[in-house]
Coordinates of C-alpha atoms in Angstrom, one line a residue:
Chain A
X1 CA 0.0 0.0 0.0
X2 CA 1.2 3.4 -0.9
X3 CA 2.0 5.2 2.4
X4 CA 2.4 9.0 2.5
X5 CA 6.0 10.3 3.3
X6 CA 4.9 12.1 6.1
X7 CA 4.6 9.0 8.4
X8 CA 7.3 8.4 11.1
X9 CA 10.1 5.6 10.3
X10 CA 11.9 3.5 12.7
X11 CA 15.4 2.6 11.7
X12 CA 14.5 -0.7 10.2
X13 CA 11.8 1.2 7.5
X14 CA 13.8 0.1 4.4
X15 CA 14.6 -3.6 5.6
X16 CA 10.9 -4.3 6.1
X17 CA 10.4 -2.4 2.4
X18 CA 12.8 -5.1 1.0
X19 CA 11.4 -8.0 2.9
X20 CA 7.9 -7.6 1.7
X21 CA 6.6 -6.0 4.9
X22 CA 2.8 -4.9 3.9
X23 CA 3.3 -1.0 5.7
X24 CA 0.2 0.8 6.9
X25 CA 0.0 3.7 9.3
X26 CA 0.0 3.1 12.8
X27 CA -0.5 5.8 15.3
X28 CA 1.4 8.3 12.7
X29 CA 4.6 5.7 11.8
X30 CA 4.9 3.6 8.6
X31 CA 4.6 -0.2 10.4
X32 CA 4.6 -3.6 8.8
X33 CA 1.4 -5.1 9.6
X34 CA 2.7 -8.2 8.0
X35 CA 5.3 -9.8 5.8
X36 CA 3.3 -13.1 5.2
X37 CA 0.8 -14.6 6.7
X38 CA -0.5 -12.9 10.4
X39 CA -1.9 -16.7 11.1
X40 CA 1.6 -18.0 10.3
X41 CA 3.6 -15.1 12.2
X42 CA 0.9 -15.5 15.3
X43 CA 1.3 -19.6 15.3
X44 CA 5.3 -19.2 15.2
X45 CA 5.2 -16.6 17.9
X46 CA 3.4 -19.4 20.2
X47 CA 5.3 -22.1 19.2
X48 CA 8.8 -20.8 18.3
X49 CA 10.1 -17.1 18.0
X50 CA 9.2 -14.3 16.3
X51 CA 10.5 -10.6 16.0
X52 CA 8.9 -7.4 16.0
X53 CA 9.8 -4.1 15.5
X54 CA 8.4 -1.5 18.2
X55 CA 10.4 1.0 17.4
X56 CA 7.6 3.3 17.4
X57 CA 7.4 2.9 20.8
X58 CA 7.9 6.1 22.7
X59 CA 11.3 5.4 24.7
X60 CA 11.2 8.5 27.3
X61 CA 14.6 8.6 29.6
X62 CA 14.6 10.3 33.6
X63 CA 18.2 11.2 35.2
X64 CA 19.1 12.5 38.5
X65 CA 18.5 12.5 41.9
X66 CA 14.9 13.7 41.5
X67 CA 13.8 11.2 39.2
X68 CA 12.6 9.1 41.7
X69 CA 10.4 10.9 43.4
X70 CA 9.0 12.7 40.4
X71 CA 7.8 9.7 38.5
X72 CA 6.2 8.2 42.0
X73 CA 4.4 11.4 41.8
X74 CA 3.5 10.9 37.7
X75 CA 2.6 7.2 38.2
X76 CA -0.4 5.3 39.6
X77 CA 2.4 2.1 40.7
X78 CA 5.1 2.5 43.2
X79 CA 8.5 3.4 41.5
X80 CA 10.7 4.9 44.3
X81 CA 11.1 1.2 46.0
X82 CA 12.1 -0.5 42.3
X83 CA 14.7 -2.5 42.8
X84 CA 17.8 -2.2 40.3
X85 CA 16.7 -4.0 36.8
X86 CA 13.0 -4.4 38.1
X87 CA 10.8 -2.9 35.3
X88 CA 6.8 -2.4 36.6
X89 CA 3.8 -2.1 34.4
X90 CA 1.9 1.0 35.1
X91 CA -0.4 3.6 34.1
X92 CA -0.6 7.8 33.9
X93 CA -3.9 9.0 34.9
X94 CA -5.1 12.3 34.8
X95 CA -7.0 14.6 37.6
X96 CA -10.5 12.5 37.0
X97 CA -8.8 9.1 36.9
X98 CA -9.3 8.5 33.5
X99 CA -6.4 6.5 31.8
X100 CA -4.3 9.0 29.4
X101 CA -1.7 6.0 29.0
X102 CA -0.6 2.3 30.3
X103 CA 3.2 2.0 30.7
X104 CA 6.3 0.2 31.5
X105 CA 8.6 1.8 33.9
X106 CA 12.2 0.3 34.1
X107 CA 14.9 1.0 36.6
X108 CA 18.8 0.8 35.2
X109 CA 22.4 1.6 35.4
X110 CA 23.9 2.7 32.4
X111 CA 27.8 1.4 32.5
X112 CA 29.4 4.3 34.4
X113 CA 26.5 3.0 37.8
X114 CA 24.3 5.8 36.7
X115 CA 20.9 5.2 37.4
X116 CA 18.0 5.9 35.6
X117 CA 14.6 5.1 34.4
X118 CA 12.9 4.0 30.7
X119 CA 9.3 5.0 30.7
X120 CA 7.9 2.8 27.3
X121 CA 4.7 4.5 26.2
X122 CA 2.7 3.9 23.2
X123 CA 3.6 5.7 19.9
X124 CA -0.5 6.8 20.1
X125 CA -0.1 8.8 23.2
X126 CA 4.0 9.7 23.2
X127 CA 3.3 13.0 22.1
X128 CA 0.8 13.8 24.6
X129 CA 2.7 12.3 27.6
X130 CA 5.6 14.3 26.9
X131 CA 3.5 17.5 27.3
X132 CA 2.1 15.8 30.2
X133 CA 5.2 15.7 32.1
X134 CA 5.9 19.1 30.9
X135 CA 3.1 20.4 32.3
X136 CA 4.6 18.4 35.6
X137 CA 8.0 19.8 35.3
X138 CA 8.4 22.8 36.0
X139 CA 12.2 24.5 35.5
X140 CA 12.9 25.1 38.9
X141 CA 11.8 21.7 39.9
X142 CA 14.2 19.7 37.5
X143 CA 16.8 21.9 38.9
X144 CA 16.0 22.1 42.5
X145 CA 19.8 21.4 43.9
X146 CA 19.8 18.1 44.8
X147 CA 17.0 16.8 43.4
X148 CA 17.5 17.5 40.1
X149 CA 15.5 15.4 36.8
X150 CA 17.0 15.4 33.5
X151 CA 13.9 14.4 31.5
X152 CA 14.5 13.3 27.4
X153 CA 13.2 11.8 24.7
X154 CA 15.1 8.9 23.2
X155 CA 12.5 7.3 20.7
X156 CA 14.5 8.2 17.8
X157 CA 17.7 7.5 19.0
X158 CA 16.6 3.6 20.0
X159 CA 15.3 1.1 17.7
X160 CA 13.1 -1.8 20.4
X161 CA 12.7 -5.3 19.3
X162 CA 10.1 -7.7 20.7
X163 CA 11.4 -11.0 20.9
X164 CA 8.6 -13.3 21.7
X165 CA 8.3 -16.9 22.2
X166 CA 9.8 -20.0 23.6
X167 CA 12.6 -19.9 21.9
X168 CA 13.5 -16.5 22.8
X169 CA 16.4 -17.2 25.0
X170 CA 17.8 -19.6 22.5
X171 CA 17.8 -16.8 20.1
X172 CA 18.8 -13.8 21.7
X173 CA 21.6 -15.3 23.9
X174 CA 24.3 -15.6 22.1
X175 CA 23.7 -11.5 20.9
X176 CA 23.6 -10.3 24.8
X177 CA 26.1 -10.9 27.5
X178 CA 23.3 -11.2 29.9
X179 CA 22.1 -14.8 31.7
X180 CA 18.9 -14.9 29.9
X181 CA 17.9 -18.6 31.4
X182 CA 18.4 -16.6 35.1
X183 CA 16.5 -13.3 34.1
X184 CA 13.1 -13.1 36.0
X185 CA 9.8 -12.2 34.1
X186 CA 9.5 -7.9 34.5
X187 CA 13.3 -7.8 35.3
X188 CA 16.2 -6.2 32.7
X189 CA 19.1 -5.1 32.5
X190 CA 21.7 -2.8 30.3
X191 CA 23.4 -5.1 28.4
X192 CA 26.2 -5.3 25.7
X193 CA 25.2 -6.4 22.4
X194 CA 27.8 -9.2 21.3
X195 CA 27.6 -8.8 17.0
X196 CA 30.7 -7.5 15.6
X197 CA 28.4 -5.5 13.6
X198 CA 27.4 -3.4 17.0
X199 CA 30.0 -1.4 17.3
X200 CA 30.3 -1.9 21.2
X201 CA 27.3 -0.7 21.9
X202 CA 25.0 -1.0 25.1
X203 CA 21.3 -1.7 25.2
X204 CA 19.0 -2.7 27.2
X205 CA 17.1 -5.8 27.5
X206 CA 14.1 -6.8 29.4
X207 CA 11.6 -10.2 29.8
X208 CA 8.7 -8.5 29.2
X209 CA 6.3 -8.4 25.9
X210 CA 2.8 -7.6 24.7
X211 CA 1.8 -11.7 23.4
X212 CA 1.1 -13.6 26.1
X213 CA 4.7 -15.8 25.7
X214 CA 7.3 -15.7 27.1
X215 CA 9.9 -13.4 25.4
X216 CA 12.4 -10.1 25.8
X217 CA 12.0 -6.3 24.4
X218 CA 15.8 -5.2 23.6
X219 CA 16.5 -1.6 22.8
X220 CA 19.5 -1.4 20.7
X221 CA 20.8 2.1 18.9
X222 CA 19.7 2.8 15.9
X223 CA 22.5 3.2 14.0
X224 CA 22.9 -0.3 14.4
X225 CA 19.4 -1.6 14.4
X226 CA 19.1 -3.0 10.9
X227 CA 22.9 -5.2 11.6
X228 CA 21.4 -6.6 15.1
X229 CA 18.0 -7.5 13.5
X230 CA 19.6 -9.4 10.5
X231 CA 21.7 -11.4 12.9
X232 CA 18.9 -12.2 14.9
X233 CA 17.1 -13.9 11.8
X234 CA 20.4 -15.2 10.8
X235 CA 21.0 -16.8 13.8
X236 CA 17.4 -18.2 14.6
X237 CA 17.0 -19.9 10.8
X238 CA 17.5 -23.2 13.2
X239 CA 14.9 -22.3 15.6
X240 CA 12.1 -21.5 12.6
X241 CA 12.3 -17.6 13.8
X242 CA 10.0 -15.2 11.3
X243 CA 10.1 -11.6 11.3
X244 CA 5.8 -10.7 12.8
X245 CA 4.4 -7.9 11.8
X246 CA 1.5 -6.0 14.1
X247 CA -1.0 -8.0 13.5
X248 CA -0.2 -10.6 15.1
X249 CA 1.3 -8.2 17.8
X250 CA -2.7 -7.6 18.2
X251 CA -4.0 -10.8 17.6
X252 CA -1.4 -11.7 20.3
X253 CA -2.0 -9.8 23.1
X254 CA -6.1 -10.2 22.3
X255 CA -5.6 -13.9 22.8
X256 CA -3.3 -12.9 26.5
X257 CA -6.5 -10.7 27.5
X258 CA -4.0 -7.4 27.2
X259 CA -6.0 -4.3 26.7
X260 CA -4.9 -2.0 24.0
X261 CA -4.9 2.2 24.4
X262 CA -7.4 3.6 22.2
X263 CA -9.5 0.3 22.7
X264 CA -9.7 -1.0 26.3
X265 CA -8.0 2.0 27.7
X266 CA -8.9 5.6 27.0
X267 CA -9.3 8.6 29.2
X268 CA -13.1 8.4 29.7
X269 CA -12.1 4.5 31.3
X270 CA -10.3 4.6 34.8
X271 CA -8.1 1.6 35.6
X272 CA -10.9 -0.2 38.3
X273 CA -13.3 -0.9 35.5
X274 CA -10.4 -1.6 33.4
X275 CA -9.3 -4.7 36.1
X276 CA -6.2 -2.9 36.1
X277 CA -6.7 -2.3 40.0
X278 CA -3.4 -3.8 40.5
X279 CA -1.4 -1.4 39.0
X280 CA -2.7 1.5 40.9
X281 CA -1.0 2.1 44.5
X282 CA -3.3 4.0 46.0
X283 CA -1.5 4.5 49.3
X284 CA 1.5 5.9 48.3
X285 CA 3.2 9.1 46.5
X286 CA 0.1 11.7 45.3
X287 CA 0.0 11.2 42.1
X288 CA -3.3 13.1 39.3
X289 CA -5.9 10.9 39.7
X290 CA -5.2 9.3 42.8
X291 CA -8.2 11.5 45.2
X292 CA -10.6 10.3 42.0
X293 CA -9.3 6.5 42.0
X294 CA -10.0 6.3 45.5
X295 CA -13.5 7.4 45.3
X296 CA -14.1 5.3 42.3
X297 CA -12.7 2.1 44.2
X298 CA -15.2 2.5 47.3
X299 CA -18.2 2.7 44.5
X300 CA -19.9 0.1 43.0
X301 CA -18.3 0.0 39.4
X302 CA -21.1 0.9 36.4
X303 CA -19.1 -1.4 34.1
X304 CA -16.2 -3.8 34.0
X305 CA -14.1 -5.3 30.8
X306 CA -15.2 -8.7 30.1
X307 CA -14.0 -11.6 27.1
X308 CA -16.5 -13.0 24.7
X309 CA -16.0 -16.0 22.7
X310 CA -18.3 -16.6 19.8
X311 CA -19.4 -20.1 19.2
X312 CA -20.2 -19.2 15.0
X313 CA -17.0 -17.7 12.6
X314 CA -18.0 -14.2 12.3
X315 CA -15.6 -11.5 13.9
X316 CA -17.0 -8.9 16.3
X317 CA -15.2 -6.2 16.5
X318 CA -14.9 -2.4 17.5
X319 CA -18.4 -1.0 17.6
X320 CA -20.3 -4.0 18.0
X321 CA -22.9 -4.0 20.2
X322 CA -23.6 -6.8 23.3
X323 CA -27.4 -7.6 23.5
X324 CA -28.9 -9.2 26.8
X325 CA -32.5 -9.7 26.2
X326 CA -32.6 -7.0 23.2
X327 CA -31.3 -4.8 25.6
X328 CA -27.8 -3.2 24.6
X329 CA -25.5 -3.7 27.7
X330 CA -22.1 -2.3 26.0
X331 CA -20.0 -2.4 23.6
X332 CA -17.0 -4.4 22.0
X333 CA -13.5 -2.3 22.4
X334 CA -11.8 -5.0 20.1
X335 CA -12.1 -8.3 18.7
X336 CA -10.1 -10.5 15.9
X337 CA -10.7 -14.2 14.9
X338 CA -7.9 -16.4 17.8
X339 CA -5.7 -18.6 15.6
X340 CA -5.0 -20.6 18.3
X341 CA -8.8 -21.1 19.7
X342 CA -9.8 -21.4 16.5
X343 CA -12.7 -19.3 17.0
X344 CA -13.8 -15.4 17.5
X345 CA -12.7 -13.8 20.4
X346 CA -13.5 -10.4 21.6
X347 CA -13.2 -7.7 24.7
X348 CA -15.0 -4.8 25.7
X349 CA -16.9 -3.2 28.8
X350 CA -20.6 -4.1 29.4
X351 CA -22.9 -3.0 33.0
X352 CA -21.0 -4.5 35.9
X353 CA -25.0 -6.3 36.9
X354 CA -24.3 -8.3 33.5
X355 CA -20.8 -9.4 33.9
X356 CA -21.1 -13.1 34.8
X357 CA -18.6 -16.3 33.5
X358 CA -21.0 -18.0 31.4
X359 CA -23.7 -16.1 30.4
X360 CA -24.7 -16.1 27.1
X361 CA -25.3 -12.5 24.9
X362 CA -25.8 -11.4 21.3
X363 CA -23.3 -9.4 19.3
X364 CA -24.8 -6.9 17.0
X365 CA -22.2 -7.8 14.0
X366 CA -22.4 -5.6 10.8
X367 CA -26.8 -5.8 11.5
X368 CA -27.3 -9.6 12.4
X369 CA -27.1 -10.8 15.6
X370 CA -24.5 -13.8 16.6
X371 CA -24.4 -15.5 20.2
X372 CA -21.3 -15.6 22.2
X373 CA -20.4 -16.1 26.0
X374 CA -18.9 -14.1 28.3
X375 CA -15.2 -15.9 29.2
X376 CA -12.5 -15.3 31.9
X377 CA -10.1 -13.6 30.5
X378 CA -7.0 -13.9 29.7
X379 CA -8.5 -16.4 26.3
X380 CA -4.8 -17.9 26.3
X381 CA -2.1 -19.0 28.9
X382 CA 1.2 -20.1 28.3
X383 CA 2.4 -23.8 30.0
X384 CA 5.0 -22.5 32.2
X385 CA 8.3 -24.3 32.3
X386 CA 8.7 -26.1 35.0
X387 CA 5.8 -24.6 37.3
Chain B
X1 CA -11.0 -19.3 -16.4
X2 CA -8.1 -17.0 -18.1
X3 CA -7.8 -13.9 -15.6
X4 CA -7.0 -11.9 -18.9
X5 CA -10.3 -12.8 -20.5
X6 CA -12.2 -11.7 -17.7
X7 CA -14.1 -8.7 -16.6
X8 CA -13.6 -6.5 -13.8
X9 CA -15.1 -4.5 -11.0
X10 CA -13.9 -2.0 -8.9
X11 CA -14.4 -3.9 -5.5
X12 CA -12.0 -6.7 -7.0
X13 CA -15.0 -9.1 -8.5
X14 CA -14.1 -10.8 -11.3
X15 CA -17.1 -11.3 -13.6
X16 CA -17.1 -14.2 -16.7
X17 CA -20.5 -14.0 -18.9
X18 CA -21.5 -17.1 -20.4
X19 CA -25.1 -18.0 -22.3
X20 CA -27.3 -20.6 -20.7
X21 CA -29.3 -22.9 -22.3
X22 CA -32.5 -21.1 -22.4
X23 CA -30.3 -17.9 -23.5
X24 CA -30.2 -16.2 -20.8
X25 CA -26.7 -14.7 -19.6
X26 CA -25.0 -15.7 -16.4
X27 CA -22.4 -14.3 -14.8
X28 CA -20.1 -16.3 -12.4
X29 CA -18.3 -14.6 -10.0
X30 CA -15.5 -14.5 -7.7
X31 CA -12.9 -12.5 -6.1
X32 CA -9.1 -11.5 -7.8
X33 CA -6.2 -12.8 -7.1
X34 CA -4.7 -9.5 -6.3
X35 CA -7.9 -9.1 -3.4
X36 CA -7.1 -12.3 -1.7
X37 CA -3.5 -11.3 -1.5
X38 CA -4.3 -8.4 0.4
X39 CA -6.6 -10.0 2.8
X40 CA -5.0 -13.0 3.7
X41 CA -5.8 -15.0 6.7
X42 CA -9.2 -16.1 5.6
X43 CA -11.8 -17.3 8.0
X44 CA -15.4 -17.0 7.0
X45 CA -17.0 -16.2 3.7
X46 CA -20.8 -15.9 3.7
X47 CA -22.7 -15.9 0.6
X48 CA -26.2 -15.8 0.2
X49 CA -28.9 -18.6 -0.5
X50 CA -30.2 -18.9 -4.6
X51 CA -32.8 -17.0 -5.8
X52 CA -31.7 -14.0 -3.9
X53 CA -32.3 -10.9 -6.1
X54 CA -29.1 -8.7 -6.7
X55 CA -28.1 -5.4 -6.9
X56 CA -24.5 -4.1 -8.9
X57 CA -22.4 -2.2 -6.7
X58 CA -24.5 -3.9 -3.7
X59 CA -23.2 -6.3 -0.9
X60 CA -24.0 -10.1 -1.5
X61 CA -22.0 -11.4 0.7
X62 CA -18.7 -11.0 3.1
X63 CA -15.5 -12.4 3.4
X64 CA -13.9 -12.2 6.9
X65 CA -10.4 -12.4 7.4
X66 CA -7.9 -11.8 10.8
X67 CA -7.9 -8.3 9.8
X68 CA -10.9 -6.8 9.0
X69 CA -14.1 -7.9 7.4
X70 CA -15.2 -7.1 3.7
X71 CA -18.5 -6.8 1.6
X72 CA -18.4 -9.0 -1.7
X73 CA -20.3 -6.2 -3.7
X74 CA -22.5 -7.7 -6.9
X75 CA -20.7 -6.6 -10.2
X76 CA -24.5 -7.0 -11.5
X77 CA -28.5 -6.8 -11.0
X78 CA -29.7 -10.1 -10.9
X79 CA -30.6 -13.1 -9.2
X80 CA -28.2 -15.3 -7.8
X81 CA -29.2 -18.7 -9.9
X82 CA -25.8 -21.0 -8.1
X83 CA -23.6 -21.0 -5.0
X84 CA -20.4 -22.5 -4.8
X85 CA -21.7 -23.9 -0.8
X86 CA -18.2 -26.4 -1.1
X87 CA -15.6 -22.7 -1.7
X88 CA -17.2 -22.1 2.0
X89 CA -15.9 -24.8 3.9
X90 CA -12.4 -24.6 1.8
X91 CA -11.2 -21.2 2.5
X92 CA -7.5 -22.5 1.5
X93 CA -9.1 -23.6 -1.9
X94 CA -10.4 -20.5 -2.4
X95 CA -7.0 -18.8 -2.2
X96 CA -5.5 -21.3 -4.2
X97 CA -7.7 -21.2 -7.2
X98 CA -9.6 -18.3 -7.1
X99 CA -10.6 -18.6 -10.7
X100 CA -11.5 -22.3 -10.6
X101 CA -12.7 -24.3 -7.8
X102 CA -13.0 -20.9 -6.3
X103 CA -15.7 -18.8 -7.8
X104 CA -18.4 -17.5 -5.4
X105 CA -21.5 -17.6 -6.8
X106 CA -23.4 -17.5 -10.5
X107 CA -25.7 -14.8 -11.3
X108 CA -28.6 -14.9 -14.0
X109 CA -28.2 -11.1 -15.5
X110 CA -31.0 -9.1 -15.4
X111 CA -30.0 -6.2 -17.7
X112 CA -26.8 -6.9 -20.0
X113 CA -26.3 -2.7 -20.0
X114 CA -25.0 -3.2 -16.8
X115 CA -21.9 -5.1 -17.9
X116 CA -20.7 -2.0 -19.4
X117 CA -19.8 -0.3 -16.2
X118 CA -17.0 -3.2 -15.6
X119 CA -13.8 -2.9 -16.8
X120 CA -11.4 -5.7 -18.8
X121 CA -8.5 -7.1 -17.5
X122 CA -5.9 -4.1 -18.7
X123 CA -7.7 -1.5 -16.9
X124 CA -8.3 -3.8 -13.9
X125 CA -4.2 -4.8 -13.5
X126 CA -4.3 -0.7 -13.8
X127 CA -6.4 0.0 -10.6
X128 CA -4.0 -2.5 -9.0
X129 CA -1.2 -1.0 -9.9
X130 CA -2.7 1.8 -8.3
X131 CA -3.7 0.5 -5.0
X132 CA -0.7 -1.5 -4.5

């Protein structure tokens, strides 16, 4: 598809270009939705490894002695007691308690013992987060003596690779000099990228990911991106690797019951409704939101986020209504056929009265009406090893 | 069928017109090769039951992939006189053969002007060129 040259490009652009990566826009950068099949690129993600570029992922970078304290005050989770390498999942809410992003939060030392922090927002909301903590920082805070906060953004400079699957450790080991096998889930570390091709250079790598498997995100510079990315697919021919596009990135984290900004998440949705209650410490540092959160929590909730698994073949998705008795009870916030259930599957919100394991509802798809049940979420769980 | 013999309409239908034997025209119909590449993933394909009356340019059917779901627009009025019910439960021979075992469904023509509007197979691999 012909995409306009205004969109964004991550440092790999022209390799996906070469390699028959489908481009679309996505949230203002030129993405590859696909180089093949999404079916095949989601089925060797669960069963072997594939690799993503996120680069559009907004990389934002905190410094100093204040840096602590001033995302504790910016964040809904605890940061000031992470532990070196620890990275948390979070959100930013604003004044009202409405969700204006979900994050990840990581805590590193760069190779002089600095410390500092990665905030990884999505490429839909970067822009907005950044005025956000703007608004937050004022000059004479970030150079209070003594607790000053060097704040930058550091998309551009680093390309992020998702490295998903269970052979992720297999294929990324010998690039890092980091014990993979010994790296908890939500831990990372600044690492040094072992490819002649990498010039020396540091990056950072972390077991976390957006599908459900297990798997790493490894932020590399972009200078050398597109050298690290070809030996990773070098190096993984043995293990059946495949580049994945963002489809299956979606189809993914759907199937791992993972809300998605702009779908699940949005500012008119605070994070108890969302059943993101766990990532909100309401106890702690006062953050925007957190008077509003505490209210809402004491409240009985007007809706919830439920899963919905269809027992026909047709796809519900954004939009589509839920029907309880011909009564519309909500909405669906996303939805995509599962390749591994084999079957539609779909999230969105519906009154909290409704939301019940089992029962059975009617999707409004494109004017006829389809049944489905309401499901536990997450649709899909990894076998752990060993556990 | 030949592809290059073929007609054309915008939403990616391939249309081929033969004479029945009460001389009546039919069309057959199914989907390009060059639409099937760029939905992939194929799950569901619903097409409707014969004697259905048709409208060009109008939805009789959709085909749902991963993605995103699509209308399969009518490249004629008419009235649907055949579906292809096995193309339904063999999505993977659909994609395969899209101009053999894979057409969607044949259509007895209710006004042969109609044909006009379609375009051959030069001016169809145009538009492609254009939207790839």
């Amino acid at each position: 598809m012909n995409t306009p040259s205004a969109l964004a490009r991550t440092p790999l652009y022209d390799w996906h270009c070469a390699n028959g990566g489908r481009m679309i826009d996505f949230a203002g950068w030129s993405m590859p939705v696909q180089y093949g099949s999404i079916m095949d690129e989601h089925n060797t993600t669960r069963s072997a490894v594939g690799i993503t570029d996120i680069s559009h992922m907004g990389r934002l970078r905190f410094e100093g002695p204040g840096a602590a304290v001033f995302l504790a005050e910016l964040l809904t989770r605890r940061v000031a007691d992470m532990a070196l390498g620890q990275v948390r999942y979070s959100l930013v809410t604003n004044e009202a308690g409405g969700i204006l992003d979900d994050v990840l939060v990581g805590y590193y030392h760069n190779s002089y013992g600095q410390p500092y922090y990665v905030l990884v927002v999505n490429a839909s909301n970067r822009l907005k987060i950044v005025k956000w903590i703007q608004d937050h920082l004022s000059e004479e805070r970030a150079n209070k003596p003594g607790e000053e906060i060097l704040f930058t953004d550091v998309t551009s400079l680093w390309a992020m690779f998702a490295i998903q699957g269970p052979m992720s450790v297999e294929l990324l080991q010998p690039l890092v000099d980091e014990d993979l096998a010994m790296m908890k889930y939500y831990r990372g570390a600044q690492a040094q990228i072992l490819h002649p091709r990498a010039q020396r250079q540091g990056g950072i790598v972390s077991r976390t990911g957006y599908t459900g498997e297990d798997g790493f995100e490894l932020s590399v510079g972009a200078t050398v991106a597109t050298a690290v990315w070809e030996a990773l697919l070098e190096q993984g021919k043995s293990l059946g690797v495949l580049p994945t596009g963002l489809g299956c990135r979606d189809t993914l984290r759907l199937e791992a019951g993972m809300p998605l900004y702009g779908h699940e998440l949005s500012e008119s949705i605070n994070p108890i409704e969302a059943g993101l209650t766990f990532a909100c410490h309401l106890v702690g540092y006062d953050f925007p939101g957190r008077d509003a959160l505490l209210a809402i929590k004491d409240k009985p909730l007007s809706r919830v986020r439920i899963g919905l698994e269809s027992t026909g073949r047709r796809v519900a998705r954004e939009g589509a209504a839920i029907l309880l008795n011909d009564q519309k009870i909500g909405e669906v916030t996303s939805g995509t056929f599962s390749p591994t259930l084999q079957r539609p599957i779909a999230m969105g919100y519906i009154g909290a009265e409704h939301a019940e394991v089992g029962r059975e509802v009617l999707l409004d798809i494109r004017g006829r009406k389809e049944s489905a049940r309401i499901v536990e979420l997450p649709f899909y769980s990894r076998q752990k090893k060993g556990k | 069928m030949t592809p290059e013999k073929l007609l054309y309409s915008k939403t990616h239908e391939w249309v081929h017109v033969e004479t029945d034997a009460a001389g009546a025209k039919v069309a057959t119909v199914g989907l390009s090769t060059f639409a099937l590449k760029a939905l992939t993933d194929l799950v569901f394909l619903d097409l409707p039951e014969v004697g259905t009356d048709v409208t060009a340019g109008s939805p009789f059917g959709e085909i749902e992939s991963v993605k995103a779901v699509s209308d399969l627009n009518s490249p004629v009025d008419g009235q649907i006189v055949e579906v292809n019910t096995a193309v339904v439960d063999d999505l993977e021979g659909l994609a395969d053969d899209p101009y053999g075992a894979g057409w969607l469904v044949k259509i007895k023509i209710a006004d042969e002007s109609g044909l006009a509007h379609l375009m051959d197979h030069a001016a169809y691999q145009k538009q492609c060129e254009c939207e790839g």
